[in-house]
Amino acid sequence: MDFAFCWFGPNDPVPLQRFAQVPGVRSVVTGLEHVAPGVAWTESDIAARRALCNEAGLEWKVAEPVPVHDSIKAAGKDRDQHIEAFAMTVKRLGDAGITTVCYNFMPVFDWMRTDYDYRLEDGSSVISYSQKEFDALDLTHGLPKRPAWPRGFTADELREISDTYAGVTKEEYFERFEYFIRAITPAAESAGVKLSIHPDDPPWPIFGLPRIASTESEITKLLAASDSPSHGLTFCTGSLAANAATDVVGMVSRVRDRIHFTHLRNIKHRSEKEFHEVAHTRSSGEVDLVEVMAALVEIGFSGSVRPDHGRMIWGEQGKPGFGLYDRALGLMYLQGIHDALTRG
Ligand code: CS2
Ligand code: MN
């Protein structure tokens, strides 16, 4: 297993070199956040980012996020040209030695929370989602930018989005995914790149838009859309566990070799659709990462592991969910479990 951090590029408050000082970390997960969705990443941009990683003594193994243009998700008339651009990005990443591409197929809105500074008893700050807070959002003046969103949305844009998706059923949206994955897997296979779809976060529809990667059965259906070996899953324990009905540990052995990449993090529910992030340890929350790691070892998972979201602790300021200190604590915990399980 390869233990890594994600880094949001030169604008990330955490200098890349810090990750290299965490024992056992030899690789980094990163993406070209400055390139607009739908524009093919250039060889020179990819080479420049890889050089930054190598200068810090780290290997760039997983590209994340590689955005899927909204026109592909909305089945727009120019979706084929955007699929072509995505294929070009995949090819160029493969040529540069990057072996995994993590993307998501959530319409319009990337992962979302309703509180980005929720305080725990220990005084640390985490990101939290509450359906009550979500339902109370005043959309009359649009929505301001949130972490992971490229921008905010005006009220007119929100109306346009809901018109675009009015009446689009989950089945229809699934067919759009099918169209995309079947078009893109040949390029991924010839580039030697594993595509890794990230589950919905949170794992239910927001703003009335269809979501198709929220439950184990939906993800099983998505994975069956193509039997290409390049089509697989980013096993994100926090996103999956936010739906309390999901048996996250058992799902590892059922999804098995379709797991191309893992995000191992922990959450805690306050009610059915209210949850917040917690430290990675078993006693901190509901996700038993000891059992998840044991299941990953059992299936022989050999891909990359990243600690995904952490708390903001010791007064650190940074991108909500992506502070250095608690992700480093989490990664050491995960490596400790792995070492203990594989010591024989
Ligand atoms: C995270 C995301 O939602 C999640 O579980 O993995 O924050 C992800 O890191 C971002 O969307 C970037 O890919
Ligand atoms: Mn994740």
PDB file of N, CA and C in Angstrom, residues 50-126:
ATOM      1  N   ARG A  50       4.668  17.557 -11.713  1.00  0.00           N
ATOM      2  CA  ARG A  50       5.426  16.367 -11.318  1.00  0.00           C
ATOM      3  C   ARG A  50       6.801  16.762 -10.803  1.00  0.00           C
ATOM      4  N   ALA A  51       7.400  17.764 -11.431  1.00  0.00           N
ATOM      5  CA  ALA A  51       8.737  18.238 -10.997  1.00  0.00           C
ATOM      6  C   ALA A  51       8.665  18.794  -9.575  1.00  0.00           C
ATOM      7  N   LEU A  52       7.597  19.535  -9.276  1.00  0.00           N
ATOM      8  CA  LEU A  52       7.440  20.072  -7.906  1.00  0.00           C
ATOM      9  C   LEU A  52       7.363  18.925  -6.897  1.00  0.00           C
ATOM     10  N   CYS A  53       6.615  17.881  -7.272  1.00  0.00           N
ATOM     11  CA  CYS A  53       6.480  16.730  -6.358  1.00  0.00           C
ATOM     12  C   CYS A  53       7.837  16.054  -6.178  1.00  0.00           C
ATOM     13  N   ASN A  54       8.536  15.841  -7.300  1.00  0.00           N
ATOM     14  CA  ASN A  54       9.831  15.140  -7.221  1.00  0.00           C
ATOM     15  C   ASN A  54      10.857  15.954  -6.430  1.00  0.00           C
ATOM     16  N   GLU A  55      10.812  17.290  -6.601  1.00  0.00           N
ATOM     17  CA  GLU A  55      11.767  18.142  -5.846  1.00  0.00           C
ATOM     18  C   GLU A  55      11.563  17.973  -4.330  1.00  0.00           C
ATOM     19  N   ALA A  56      10.322  17.657  -3.960  1.00  0.00           N
ATOM     20  CA  ALA A  56      10.032  17.476  -2.518  1.00  0.00           C
ATOM     21  C   ALA A  56      10.287  16.028  -2.099  1.00  0.00           C
ATOM     22  N   GLY A  57      10.812  15.233  -3.048  1.00  0.00           N
ATOM     23  CA  GLY A  57      11.111  13.828  -2.730  1.00  0.00           C
ATOM     24  C   GLY A  57       9.885  12.948  -2.781  1.00  0.00           C
ATOM     25  N   LEU A  58       8.846  13.408  -3.497  1.00  0.00           N
ATOM     26  CA  LEU A  58       7.587  12.647  -3.563  1.00  0.00           C
ATOM     27  C   LEU A  58       7.258  12.287  -5.006  1.00  0.00           C
ATOM     28  N   GLU A  59       6.558  11.156  -5.145  1.00  0.00           N
ATOM     29  CA  GLU A  59       6.151  10.717  -6.485  1.00  0.00           C
ATOM     30  C   GLU A  59       4.677  11.087  -6.692  1.00  0.00           C
ATOM     31  N   TRP A  60       4.331  11.568  -7.843  1.00  0.00           N
ATOM     32  CA  TRP A  60       2.921  11.889  -8.154  1.00  0.00           C
ATOM     33  C   TRP A  60       2.304  10.635  -8.774  1.00  0.00           C
ATOM     34  N   LYS A  61       1.477   9.939  -7.970  1.00  0.00           N
ATOM     35  CA  LYS A  61       0.887   8.678  -8.435  1.00  0.00           C
ATOM     36  C   LYS A  61      -0.588   8.823  -8.803  1.00  0.00           C
ATOM     37  N   VAL A  62      -1.305   9.664  -8.076  1.00  0.00           N
ATOM     38  CA  VAL A  62      -2.749   9.792  -8.288  1.00  0.00           C
ATOM     39  C   VAL A  62      -3.091  11.246  -8.614  1.00  0.00           C
ATOM     40  N   ALA A  63      -3.813  11.429  -9.717  1.00  0.00           N
ATOM     41  CA  ALA A  63      -4.290  12.774 -10.073  1.00  0.00           C
ATOM     42  C   ALA A  63      -5.705  12.918  -9.524  1.00  0.00           C
ATOM     43  N   GLU A  64      -5.874  13.904  -8.661  1.00  0.00           N
ATOM     44  CA  GLU A  64      -7.182  14.175  -8.074  1.00  0.00           C
ATOM     45  C   GLU A  64      -7.238  15.616  -7.625  1.00  0.00           C
ATOM     46  N   PRO A  65      -8.307  16.347  -7.929  1.00  0.00           N
ATOM     47  CA  PRO A  65      -9.449  15.955  -8.732  1.00  0.00           C
ATOM     48  C   PRO A  65      -9.197  16.207 -10.210  1.00  0.00           C
ATOM     49  N   VAL A  66      -9.681  15.298 -11.054  1.00  0.00           N
ATOM     50  CA  VAL A  66      -9.731  15.579 -12.491  1.00  0.00           C
ATOM     51  C   VAL A  66     -11.206  15.820 -12.797  1.00  0.00           C
ATOM     52  N   PRO A  67     -11.597  17.074 -12.983  1.00  0.00           N
ATOM     53  CA  PRO A  67     -13.030  17.387 -13.074  1.00  0.00           C
ATOM     54  C   PRO A  67     -13.679  16.867 -14.356  1.00  0.00           C
ATOM     55  N   VAL A  68     -14.894  16.373 -14.229  1.00  0.00           N
ATOM     56  CA  VAL A  68     -15.709  15.981 -15.387  1.00  0.00           C
ATOM     57  C   VAL A  68     -16.590  17.179 -15.713  1.00  0.00           C
ATOM     58  N   HIS A  69     -16.463  17.707 -16.918  1.00  0.00           N
ATOM     59  CA  HIS A  69     -17.169  18.940 -17.280  1.00  0.00           C
ATOM     60  C   HIS A  69     -18.686  18.763 -17.137  1.00  0.00           C
ATOM     61  N   ASP A  70     -19.341  19.816 -16.698  1.00  0.00           N
ATOM     62  CA  ASP A  70     -20.792  19.739 -16.478  1.00  0.00           C
ATOM     63  C   ASP A  70     -21.557  19.367 -17.748  1.00  0.00           C
ATOM     64  N   SER A  71     -20.976  19.698 -18.907  1.00  0.00           N
ATOM     65  CA  SER A  71     -21.690  19.392 -20.153  1.00  0.00           C
ATOM     66  C   SER A  71     -21.802  17.885 -20.348  1.00  0.00           C
ATOM     67  N   ILE A  72     -20.839  17.145 -19.796  1.00  0.00           N
ATOM     68  CA  ILE A  72     -20.903  15.668 -19.885  1.00  0.00           C
ATOM     69  C   ILE A  72     -22.020  15.175 -18.966  1.00  0.00           C
ATOM     70  N   LYS A  73     -22.124  15.793 -17.804  1.00  0.00           N
ATOM     71  CA  LYS A  73     -23.139  15.376 -16.812  1.00  0.00           C
ATOM     72  C   LYS A  73     -24.537  15.831 -17.256  1.00  0.00           C
ATOM     73  N   ALA A  74     -24.585  16.939 -17.996  1.00  0.00           N
ATOM     74  CA  ALA A  74     -25.902  17.458 -18.436  1.00  0.00           C
ATOM     75  C   ALA A  74     -26.272  16.946 -19.825  1.00  0.00           C
ATOM     76  N   ALA A  75     -25.411  16.063 -20.369  1.00  0.00           N
ATOM     77  CA  ALA A  75     -25.622  15.545 -21.745  1.00  0.00           C
ATOM     78  C   ALA A  75     -25.778  16.713 -22.729  1.00  0.00           C
ATOM     79  N   GLY A  76     -24.904  17.694 -22.560  1.00  0.00           N
ATOM     80  CA  GLY A  76     -24.926  18.864 -23.462  1.00  0.00           C
ATOM     81  C   GLY A  76     -24.490  18.496 -24.877  1.00  0.00           C
ATOM     82  N   LYS A  77     -24.775  19.384 -25.812  1.00  0.00           N
ATOM     83  CA  LYS A  77     -24.470  19.046 -27.219  1.00  0.00           C
ATOM     84  C   LYS A  77     -22.959  18.950 -27.452  1.00  0.00           C
ATOM     85  N   ASP A  78     -22.165  19.596 -26.559  1.00  0.00           N
ATOM     86  CA  ASP A  78     -20.711  19.516 -26.773  1.00  0.00           C
ATOM     87  C   ASP A  78     -20.045  18.512 -25.825  1.00  0.00           C
ATOM     88  N   ARG A  79     -20.836  17.522 -25.323  1.00  0.00           N
ATOM     89  CA  ARG A  79     -20.222  16.601 -24.351  1.00  0.00           C
ATOM     90  C   ARG A  79     -19.104  15.772 -24.981  1.00  0.00           C
ATOM     91  N   ASP A  80     -19.230  15.431 -26.268  1.00  0.00           N
ATOM     92  CA  ASP A  80     -18.193  14.589 -26.884  1.00  0.00           C
ATOM     93  C   ASP A  80     -16.839  15.287 -26.907  1.00  0.00           C
ATOM     94  N   GLN A  81     -16.878  16.607 -27.142  1.00  0.00           N
ATOM     95  CA  GLN A  81     -15.568  17.298 -27.179  1.00  0.00           C
ATOM     96  C   GLN A  81     -14.973  17.380 -25.770  1.00  0.00           C
ATOM     97  N   HIS A  82     -15.832  17.451 -24.761  1.00  0.00           N
ATOM     98  CA  HIS A  82     -15.311  17.460 -23.383  1.00  0.00           C
ATOM     99  C   HIS A  82     -14.810  16.071 -22.966  1.00  0.00           C
ATOM    100  N   ILE A  83     -15.465  15.050 -23.497  1.00  0.00           N
ATOM    101  CA  ILE A  83     -14.985  13.684 -23.223  1.00  0.00           C
ATOM    102  C   ILE A  83     -13.621  13.498 -23.881  1.00  0.00           C
ATOM    103  N   GLU A  84     -13.490  14.055 -25.077  1.00  0.00           N
ATOM    104  CA  GLU A  84     -12.198  13.976 -25.770  1.00  0.00           C
ATOM    105  C   GLU A  84     -11.095  14.674 -24.970  1.00  0.00           C
ATOM    106  N   ALA A  85     -11.454  15.814 -24.390  1.00  0.00           N
ATOM    107  CA  ALA A  85     -10.468  16.570 -23.590  1.00  0.00           C
ATOM    108  C   ALA A  85     -10.086  15.774 -22.339  1.00  0.00           C
ATOM    109  N   PHE A  86     -11.083  15.127 -21.722  1.00  0.00           N
ATOM    110  CA  PHE A  86     -10.812  14.293 -20.534  1.00  0.00           C
ATOM    111  C   PHE A  86      -9.887  13.137 -20.930  1.00  0.00           C
ATOM    112  N   ALA A  87     -10.163  12.549 -22.117  1.00  0.00           N
ATOM    113  CA  ALA A  87      -9.331  11.428 -22.601  1.00  0.00           C
ATOM    114  C   ALA A  87      -7.893  11.888 -22.834  1.00  0.00           C
ATOM    115  N   MET A  88      -7.750  13.088 -23.359  1.00  0.00           N
ATOM    116  CA  MET A  88      -6.410  13.648 -23.624  1.00  0.00           C
ATOM    117  C   MET A  88      -5.674  13.845 -22.299  1.00  0.00           C
ATOM    118  N   THR A  89      -6.386  14.353 -21.309  1.00  0.00           N
ATOM    119  CA  THR A  89      -5.772  14.519 -19.974  1.00  0.00           C
ATOM    120  C   THR A  89      -5.319  13.172 -19.433  1.00  0.00           C
ATOM    121  N   VAL A  90      -6.178  12.169 -19.566  1.00  0.00           N
ATOM    122  CA  VAL A  90      -5.853  10.822 -19.067  1.00  0.00           C
ATOM    123  C   VAL A  90      -4.622  10.285 -19.785  1.00  0.00           C
ATOM    124  N   LYS A  91      -4.591  10.447 -21.103  1.00  0.00           N
ATOM    125  CA  LYS A  91      -3.437   9.953 -21.892  1.00  0.00           C
ATOM    126  C   LYS A  91      -2.153  10.627 -21.425  1.00  0.00           C
ATOM    127  N   ARG A  92      -2.202  11.962 -21.293  1.00  0.00           N
ATOM    128  CA  ARG A  92      -0.994  12.705 -20.919  1.00  0.00           C
ATOM    129  C   ARG A  92      -0.541  12.364 -19.494  1.00  0.00           C
ATOM    130  N   LEU A  93      -1.506  12.120 -18.625  1.00  0.00           N
ATOM    131  CA  LEU A  93      -1.138  11.700 -17.262  1.00  0.00           C
ATOM    132  C   LEU A  93      -0.472  10.334 -17.300  1.00  0.00           C
ATOM    133  N   GLY A  94      -1.034   9.426 -18.077  1.00  0.00           N
ATOM    134  CA  GLY A  94      -0.432   8.093 -18.206  1.00  0.00           C
ATOM    135  C   GLY A  94       0.969   8.175 -18.777  1.00  0.00           C
ATOM    136  N   ASP A  95       1.132   9.008 -19.805  1.00  0.00           N
ATOM    137  CA  ASP A  95       2.476   9.181 -20.415  1.00  0.00           C
ATOM    138  C   ASP A  95       3.473   9.701 -19.370  1.00  0.00           C
ATOM    139  N   ALA A  96       2.961  10.471 -18.406  1.00  0.00           N
ATOM    140  CA  ALA A  96       3.862  11.066 -17.398  1.00  0.00           C
ATOM    141  C   ALA A  96       4.041  10.132 -16.194  1.00  0.00           C
ATOM    142  N   GLY A  97       3.432   8.951 -16.256  1.00  0.00           N
ATOM    143  CA  GLY A  97       3.649   7.966 -15.184  1.00  0.00           C
ATOM    144  C   GLY A  97       2.656   8.041 -14.050  1.00  0.00           C
ATOM    145  N   ILE A  98       1.610   8.884 -14.202  1.00  0.00           N
ATOM    146  CA  ILE A  98       0.572   8.938 -13.150  1.00  0.00           C
ATOM    147  C   ILE A  98      -0.403   7.797 -13.416  1.00  0.00           C
ATOM    148  N   THR A  99      -0.656   6.950 -12.459  1.00  0.00           N
ATOM    149  CA  THR A  99      -1.359   5.682 -12.739  1.00  0.00           C
ATOM    150  C   THR A  99      -2.838   5.693 -12.375  1.00  0.00           C
ATOM    151  N   THR A 100      -3.305   6.683 -11.605  1.00  0.00           N
ATOM    152  CA  THR A 100      -4.709   6.670 -11.181  1.00  0.00           C
ATOM    153  C   THR A 100      -5.301   8.063 -11.300  1.00  0.00           C
ATOM    154  N   VAL A 101      -6.548   8.103 -11.776  1.00  0.00           N
ATOM    155  CA  VAL A 101      -7.265   9.382 -11.907  1.00  0.00           C
ATOM    156  C   VAL A 101      -8.536   9.292 -11.068  1.00  0.00           C
ATOM    157  N   CYS A 102      -8.669  10.210 -10.104  1.00  0.00           N
ATOM    158  CA  CYS A 102      -9.877  10.231  -9.256  1.00  0.00           C
ATOM    159  C   CYS A 102     -10.780  11.369  -9.719  1.00  0.00           C
ATOM    160  N   TYR A 103     -12.043  11.030  -9.954  1.00  0.00           N
ATOM    161  CA  TYR A 103     -13.017  12.025 -10.422  1.00  0.00           C
ATOM    162  C   TYR A 103     -14.337  11.752  -9.710  1.00  0.00           C
ATOM    163  N   ASN A 104     -15.289  12.673  -9.869  1.00  0.00           N
ATOM    164  CA  ASN A 104     -16.630  12.356  -9.351  1.00  0.00           C
ATOM    165  C   ASN A 104     -17.672  12.700 -10.396  1.00  0.00           C
ATOM    166  N   PHE A 105     -18.859  12.156 -10.240  1.00  0.00           N
ATOM    167  CA  PHE A 105     -19.921  12.383 -11.224  1.00  0.00           C
ATOM    168  C   PHE A 105     -21.114  13.043 -10.551  1.00  0.00           C
ATOM    169  N   MET A 106     -20.844  13.857  -9.527  1.00  0.00           N
ATOM    170  CA  MET A 106     -21.935  14.605  -8.875  1.00  0.00           C
ATOM    171  C   MET A 106     -22.293  15.780  -9.782  1.00  0.00           C
ATOM    172  N   PRO A 107     -23.576  15.979 -10.071  1.00  0.00           N
ATOM    173  CA  PRO A 107     -23.936  17.090 -10.953  1.00  0.00           C
ATOM    174  C   PRO A 107     -23.679  18.452 -10.306  1.00  0.00           C
ATOM    175  N   VAL A 108     -22.941  19.306 -11.003  1.00  0.00           N
ATOM    176  CA  VAL A 108     -22.694  20.710 -10.673  1.00  0.00           C
ATOM    177  C   VAL A 108     -21.913  20.914  -9.375  1.00  0.00           C
ATOM    178  N   PHE A 109     -22.459  20.410  -8.259  1.00  0.00           N
ATOM    179  CA  PHE A 109     -21.859  20.734  -6.958  1.00  0.00           C
ATOM    180  C   PHE A 109     -20.927  19.625  -6.484  1.00  0.00           C
ATOM    181  N   ASP A 110     -19.672  19.996  -6.205  1.00  0.00           N
ATOM    182  CA  ASP A 110     -18.740  19.037  -5.613  1.00  0.00           C
ATOM    183  C   ASP A 110     -19.133  18.864  -4.132  1.00  0.00           C
ATOM    184  N   TRP A 111     -18.293  18.114  -3.369  1.00  0.00           N
ATOM    185  CA  TRP A 111     -18.706  17.810  -1.982  1.00  0.00           C
ATOM    186  C   TRP A 111     -19.124  19.082  -1.243  1.00  0.00           C
ATOM    187  N   MET A 112     -20.056  18.916  -0.328  1.00  0.00           N
ATOM    188  CA  MET A 112     -20.597  20.106   0.355  1.00  0.00           C
ATOM    189  C   MET A 112     -20.845  19.834   1.835  1.00  0.00           C
ATOM    190  N   ARG A 113     -20.633  20.834   2.665  1.00  0.00           N
ATOM    191  CA  ARG A 113     -21.014  20.790   4.069  1.00  0.00           C
ATOM    192  C   ARG A 113     -21.820  22.051   4.372  1.00  0.00           C
ATOM    193  N   THR A 114     -22.442  22.093   5.532  1.00  0.00           N
ATOM    194  CA  THR A 114     -23.193  23.301   5.906  1.00  0.00           C
ATOM    195  C   THR A 114     -22.466  24.112   6.981  1.00  0.00           C
ATOM    196  N   ASP A 115     -21.435  23.514   7.572  1.00  0.00           N
ATOM    197  CA  ASP A 115     -20.661  24.231   8.589  1.00  0.00           C
ATOM    198  C   ASP A 115     -19.198  23.824   8.438  1.00  0.00           C
ATOM    199  N   TYR A 116     -18.335  24.801   8.199  1.00  0.00           N
ATOM    200  CA  TYR A 116     -16.918  24.485   7.939  1.00  0.00           C
ATOM    201  C   TYR A 116     -16.052  24.805   9.146  1.00  0.00           C
ATOM    202  N   ASP A 117     -16.718  25.075  10.267  1.00  0.00           N
ATOM    203  CA  ASP A 117     -15.951  25.374  11.485  1.00  0.00           C
ATOM    204  C   ASP A 117     -16.743  24.900  12.697  1.00  0.00           C
ATOM    205  N   TYR A 118     -17.118  23.628  12.667  1.00  0.00           N
ATOM    206  CA  TYR A 118     -17.930  23.035  13.732  1.00  0.00           C
ATOM    207  C   TYR A 118     -16.991  22.623  14.862  1.00  0.00           C
ATOM    208  N   ARG A 119     -17.280  23.096  16.060  1.00  0.00           N
ATOM    209  CA  ARG A 119     -16.331  22.855  17.156  1.00  0.00           C
ATOM    210  C   ARG A 119     -16.638  21.569  17.914  1.00  0.00           C
ATOM    211  N   LEU A 120     -15.584  20.761  18.121  1.00  0.00           N
ATOM    212  CA  LEU A 120     -15.718  19.561  18.944  1.00  0.00           C
ATOM    213  C   LEU A 120     -15.379  19.904  20.381  1.00  0.00           C
ATOM    214  N   GLU A 121     -15.684  19.002  21.310  1.00  0.00           N
ATOM    215  CA  GLU A 121     -15.436  19.256  22.743  1.00  0.00           C
ATOM    216  C   GLU A 121     -13.960  19.570  23.008  1.00  0.00           C
ATOM    217  N   ASP A 122     -13.090  18.962  22.217  1.00  0.00           N
ATOM    218  CA  ASP A 122     -11.648  19.180  22.471  1.00  0.00           C
ATOM    219  C   ASP A 122     -11.181  20.520  21.879  1.00  0.00           C
ATOM    220  N   GLY A 123     -12.127  21.305  21.350  1.00  0.00           N
ATOM    221  CA  GLY A 123     -11.778  22.637  20.817  1.00  0.00           C
ATOM    222  C   GLY A 123     -11.310  22.600  19.379  1.00  0.00           C
ATOM    223  N   SER A 124     -11.175  21.407  18.815  1.00  0.00           N
ATOM    224  CA  SER A 124     -10.754  21.357  17.406  1.00  0.00           C
ATOM    225  C   SER A 124     -11.946  21.714  16.518  1.00  0.00           C
ATOM    226  N   SER A 125     -11.632  22.027  15.267  1.00  0.00           N
ATOM    227  CA  SER A 125     -12.662  22.461  14.318  1.00  0.00           C
ATOM    228  C   SER A 125     -12.780  21.426  13.202  1.00  0.00           C
ATOM    229  N   VAL A 126     -14.041  21.091  12.855  1.00  0.00           N
ATOM    230  CA  VAL A 126     -14.240  20.110  11.781  1.00  0.00           C
ATOM    231  C   VAL A 126     -15.304  20.634  10.818  1.00  0.00           C
TER     232      VAL A 126
END
